[in-house]
Coordinates of C-alpha atoms in Angstrom, one line a residue:
Chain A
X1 CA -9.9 24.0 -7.3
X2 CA -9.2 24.8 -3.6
X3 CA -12.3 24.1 -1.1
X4 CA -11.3 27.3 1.1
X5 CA -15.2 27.1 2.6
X6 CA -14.8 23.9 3.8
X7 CA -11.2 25.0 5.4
X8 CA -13.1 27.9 6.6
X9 CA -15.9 25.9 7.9
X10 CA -13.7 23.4 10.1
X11 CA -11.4 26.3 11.1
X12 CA -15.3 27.9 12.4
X13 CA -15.6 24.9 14.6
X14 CA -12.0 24.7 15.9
X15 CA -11.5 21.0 14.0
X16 CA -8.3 19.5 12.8
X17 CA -8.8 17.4 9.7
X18 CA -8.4 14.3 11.6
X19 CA -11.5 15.2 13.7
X20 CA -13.6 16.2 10.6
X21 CA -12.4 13.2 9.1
X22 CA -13.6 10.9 12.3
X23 CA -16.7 12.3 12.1
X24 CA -17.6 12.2 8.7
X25 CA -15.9 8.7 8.7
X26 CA -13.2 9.3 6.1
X27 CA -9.3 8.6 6.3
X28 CA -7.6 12.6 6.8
X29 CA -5.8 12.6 3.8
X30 CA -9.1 12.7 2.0
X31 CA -10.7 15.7 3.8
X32 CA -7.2 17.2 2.9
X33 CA -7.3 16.1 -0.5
X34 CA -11.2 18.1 -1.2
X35 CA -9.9 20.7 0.5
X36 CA -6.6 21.1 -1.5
X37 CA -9.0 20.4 -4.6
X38 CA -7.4 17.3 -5.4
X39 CA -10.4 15.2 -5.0
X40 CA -14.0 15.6 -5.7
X41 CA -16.4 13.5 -2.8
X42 CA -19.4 12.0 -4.3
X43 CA -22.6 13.6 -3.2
X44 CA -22.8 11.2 -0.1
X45 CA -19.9 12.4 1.3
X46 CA -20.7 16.3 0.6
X47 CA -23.8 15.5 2.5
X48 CA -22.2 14.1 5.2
X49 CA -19.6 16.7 5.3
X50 CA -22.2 19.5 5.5
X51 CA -23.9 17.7 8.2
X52 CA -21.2 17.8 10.0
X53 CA -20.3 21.2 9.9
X54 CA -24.0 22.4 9.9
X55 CA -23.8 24.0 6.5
X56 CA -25.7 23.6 3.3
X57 CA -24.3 22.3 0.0
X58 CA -24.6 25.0 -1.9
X59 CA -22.5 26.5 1.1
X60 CA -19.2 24.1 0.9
X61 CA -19.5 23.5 -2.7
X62 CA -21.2 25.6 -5.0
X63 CA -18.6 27.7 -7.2
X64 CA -19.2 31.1 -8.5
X65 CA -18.1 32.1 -11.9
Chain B
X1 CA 12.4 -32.2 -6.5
X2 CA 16.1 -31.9 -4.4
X3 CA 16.1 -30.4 -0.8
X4 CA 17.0 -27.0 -1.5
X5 CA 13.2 -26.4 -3.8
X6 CA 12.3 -28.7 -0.7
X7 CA 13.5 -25.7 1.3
X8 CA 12.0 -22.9 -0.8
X9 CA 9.0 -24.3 -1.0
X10 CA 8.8 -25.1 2.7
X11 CA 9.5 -21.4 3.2
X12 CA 6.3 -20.4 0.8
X13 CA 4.0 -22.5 2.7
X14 CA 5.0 -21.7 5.9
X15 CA 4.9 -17.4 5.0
X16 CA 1.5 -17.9 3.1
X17 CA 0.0 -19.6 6.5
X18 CA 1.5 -17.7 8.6
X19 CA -0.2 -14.6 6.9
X20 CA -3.4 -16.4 6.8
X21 CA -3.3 -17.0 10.5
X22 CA -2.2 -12.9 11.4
X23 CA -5.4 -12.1 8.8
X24 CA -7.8 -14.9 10.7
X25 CA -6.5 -13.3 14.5
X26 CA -6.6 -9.6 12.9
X27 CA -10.5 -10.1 11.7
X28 CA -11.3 -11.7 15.3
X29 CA -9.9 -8.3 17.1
X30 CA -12.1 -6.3 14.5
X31 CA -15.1 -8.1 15.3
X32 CA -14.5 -8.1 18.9
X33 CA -14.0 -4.2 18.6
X34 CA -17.2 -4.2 16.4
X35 CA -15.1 -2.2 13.5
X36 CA -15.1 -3.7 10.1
X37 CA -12.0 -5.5 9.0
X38 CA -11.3 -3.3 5.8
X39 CA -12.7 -0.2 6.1
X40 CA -11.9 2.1 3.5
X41 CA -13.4 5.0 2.3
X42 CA -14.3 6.0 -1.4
X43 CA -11.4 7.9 -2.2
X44 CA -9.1 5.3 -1.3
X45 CA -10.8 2.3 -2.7
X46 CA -10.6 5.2 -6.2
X47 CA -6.7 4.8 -5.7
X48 CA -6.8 1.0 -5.2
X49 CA -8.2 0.7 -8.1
X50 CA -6.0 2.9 -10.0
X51 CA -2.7 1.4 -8.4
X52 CA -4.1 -2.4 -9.5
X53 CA -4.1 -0.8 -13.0
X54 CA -0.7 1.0 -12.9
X55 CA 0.7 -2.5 -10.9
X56 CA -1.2 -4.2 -14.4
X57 CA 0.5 -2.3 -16.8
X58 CA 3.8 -2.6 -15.2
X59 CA 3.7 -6.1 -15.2
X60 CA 2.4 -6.7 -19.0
X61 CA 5.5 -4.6 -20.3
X62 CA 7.8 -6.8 -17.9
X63 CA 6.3 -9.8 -19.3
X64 CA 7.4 -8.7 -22.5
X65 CA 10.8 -8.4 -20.9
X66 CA 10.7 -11.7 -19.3
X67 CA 10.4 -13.0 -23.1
X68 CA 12.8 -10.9 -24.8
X69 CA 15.4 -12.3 -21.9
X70 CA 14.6 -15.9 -22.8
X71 CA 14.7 -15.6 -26.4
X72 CA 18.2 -14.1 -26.2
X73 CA 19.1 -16.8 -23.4
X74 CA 20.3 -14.5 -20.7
X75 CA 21.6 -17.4 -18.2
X76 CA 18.7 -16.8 -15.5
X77 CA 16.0 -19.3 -14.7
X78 CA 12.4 -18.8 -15.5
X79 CA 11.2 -18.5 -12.1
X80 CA 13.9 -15.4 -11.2
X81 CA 11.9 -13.6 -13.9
X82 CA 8.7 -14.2 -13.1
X83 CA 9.1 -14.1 -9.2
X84 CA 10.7 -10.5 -10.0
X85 CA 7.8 -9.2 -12.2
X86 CA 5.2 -10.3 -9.8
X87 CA 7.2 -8.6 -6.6
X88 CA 7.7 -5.4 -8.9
X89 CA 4.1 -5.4 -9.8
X90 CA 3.4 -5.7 -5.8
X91 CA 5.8 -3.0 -5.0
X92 CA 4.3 -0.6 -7.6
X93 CA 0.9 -1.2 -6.3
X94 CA 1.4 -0.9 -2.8
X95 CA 3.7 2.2 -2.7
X96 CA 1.6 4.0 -5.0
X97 CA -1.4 3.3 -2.2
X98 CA 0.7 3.9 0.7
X99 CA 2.0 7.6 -1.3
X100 CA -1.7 8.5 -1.5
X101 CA -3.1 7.3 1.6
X102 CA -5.0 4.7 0.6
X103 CA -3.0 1.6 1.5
X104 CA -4.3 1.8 5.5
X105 CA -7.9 1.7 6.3
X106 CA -9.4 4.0 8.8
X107 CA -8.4 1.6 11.5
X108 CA -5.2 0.7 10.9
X109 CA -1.9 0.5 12.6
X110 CA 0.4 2.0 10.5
X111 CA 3.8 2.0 12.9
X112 CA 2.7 -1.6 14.1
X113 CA 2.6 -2.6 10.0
X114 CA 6.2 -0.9 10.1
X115 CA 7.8 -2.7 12.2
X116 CA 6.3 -6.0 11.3
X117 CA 6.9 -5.6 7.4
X118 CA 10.5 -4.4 9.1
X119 CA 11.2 -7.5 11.5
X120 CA 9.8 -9.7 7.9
X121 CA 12.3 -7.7 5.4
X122 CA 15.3 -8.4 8.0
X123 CA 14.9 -12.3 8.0
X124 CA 14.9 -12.3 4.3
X125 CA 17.9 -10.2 4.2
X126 CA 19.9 -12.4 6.0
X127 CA 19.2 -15.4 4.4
X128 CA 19.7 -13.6 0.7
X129 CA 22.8 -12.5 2.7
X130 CA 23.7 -16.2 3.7
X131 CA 23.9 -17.2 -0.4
X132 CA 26.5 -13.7 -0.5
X133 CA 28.8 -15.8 1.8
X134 CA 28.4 -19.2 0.3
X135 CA 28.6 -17.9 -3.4
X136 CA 25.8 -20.3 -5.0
X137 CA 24.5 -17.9 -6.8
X138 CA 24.7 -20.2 -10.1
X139 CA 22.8 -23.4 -10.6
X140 CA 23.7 -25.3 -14.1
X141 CA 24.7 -22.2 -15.3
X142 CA 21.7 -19.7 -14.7
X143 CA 20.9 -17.4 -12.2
X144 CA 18.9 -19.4 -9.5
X145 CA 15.6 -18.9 -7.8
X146 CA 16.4 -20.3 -4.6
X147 CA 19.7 -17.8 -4.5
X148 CA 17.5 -15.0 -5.8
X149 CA 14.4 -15.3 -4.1
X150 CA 14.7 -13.8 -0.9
X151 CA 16.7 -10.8 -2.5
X152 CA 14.0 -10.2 -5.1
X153 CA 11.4 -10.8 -2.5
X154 CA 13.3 -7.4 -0.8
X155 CA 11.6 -5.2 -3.4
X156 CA 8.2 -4.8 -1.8
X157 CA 9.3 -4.7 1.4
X158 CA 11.7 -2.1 0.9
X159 CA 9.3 0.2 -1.0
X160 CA 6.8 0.0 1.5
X161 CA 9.2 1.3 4.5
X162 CA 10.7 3.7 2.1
X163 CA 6.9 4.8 0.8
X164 CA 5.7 4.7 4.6
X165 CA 8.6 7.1 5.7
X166 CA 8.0 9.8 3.5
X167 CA 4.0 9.6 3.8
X168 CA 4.4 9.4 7.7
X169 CA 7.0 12.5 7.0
X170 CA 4.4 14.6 4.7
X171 CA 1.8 13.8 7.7
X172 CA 4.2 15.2 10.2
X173 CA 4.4 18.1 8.2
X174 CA 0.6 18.5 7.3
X175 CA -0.2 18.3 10.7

């Protein structure tokens, strides 16, 4: 499933993926791949994602039903 | 052992060192630069791991090839066989990472990998090229090694420019 609150969060801050990626200290084809919902980052790198873009967990990747 | 294995094995020796030296002057720029040498993240060393297994598989239904071919004596020598599982195992395995951007770590030099892995496929060209023009193709009647070896030896090399081209092309477009 597509990560568009990530997308949205990055787009918030003015990032590319490369600089998200940089930051968070990832390769860009993985912060595309979470946010296409191709990959799911392990807990360390949600952390360190939300870190980054000063959000919460539940935030970037809590679903609704 | 005549001077043509002489030759081939020569060749080996002097690739394998010389790929040992580019690693040994690669890790001493890293460490200068205070990076780490391999640095990949999770989702990449995820695909790694999944390409050594797809690479695996590959290579246990060639082997099965490879037996079937000398049961039935197909007139090529052991070592083409062989040689041309391994390099298909290595193709699979590296263009499936380079097709899901796991094959360069967060510091590489893609382009510069390009244009070496280029420069490398050329010279083995010619020389396969060289055996086109002097037709000795045939040893004792099988196929032979030293003919085949820098053609099969082509396989990886071209994946990974082909693999690279339409990554760097999906970047372009991502970007």
């Amino acid at each position: 499933m597509k990560n568009l609150k990530m997308k949205a969060a990055r787009a918030e801050k003015d990032w590319s993926q490369q600089e998200l990626a940089a930051r968070v200290g990832v390769s860009r084809q993985t912060i595309n791949a979470i946010e296409k919902g191709d990959y799911n980052p392990t807990i360390k790198l949600c952390i360190a994602i939300c870190k980054a873009l000063d959000r919460t967990l539940d935030d970037l990747f809590w679903t609704e039903k | 052992m005549n001077d043509e294995m002489m030759g081939v094995l020569t060749g080996m020796l002097i690739g394998i060192v010389a790929g040992l030296l580019i690693h040994a002057w690669i890790q001493r720029g890293c460490r200068r630069q205070g990076i780490p040498v391999h640095d990949y993240d999770e989702r990449q060393d995820q695909i790694t791991l999944t390409a050594e297994h797809l690479a695996f598989r590959v290579m246990l239904w060639l082997c099965f090839i490879d037996i079937i071919v000398e049961c039935i004596s197909v007139p090529i020598q052991p070592a083409v066989m062989v040689f041309l599982t391994a390099m298909i195992g290595v193709a699979v395995s590296v263009g499936y990472r380079i097709l899901h951007g796991s094959y360069f770590h967060l510091h590489g030099h893609p382009k510069r990998f390009m244009w070496f892995i280029g420069i490398i496929g050329l010279v083995n060209l010619v020389i396969f090229m060289d055996h086109f023009r002097t037709g000795d193709f045939f040893y004792k009647g099988q196929l032979s090694f030293i003919a085949t070896a820098n053609g099969i030896v082509l396989i990886p090399f071209v994946t990974v420019l082909i693999t690279a081209w339409l990554s760097q092309k999906r970047e372009d477009e991502e970007a």
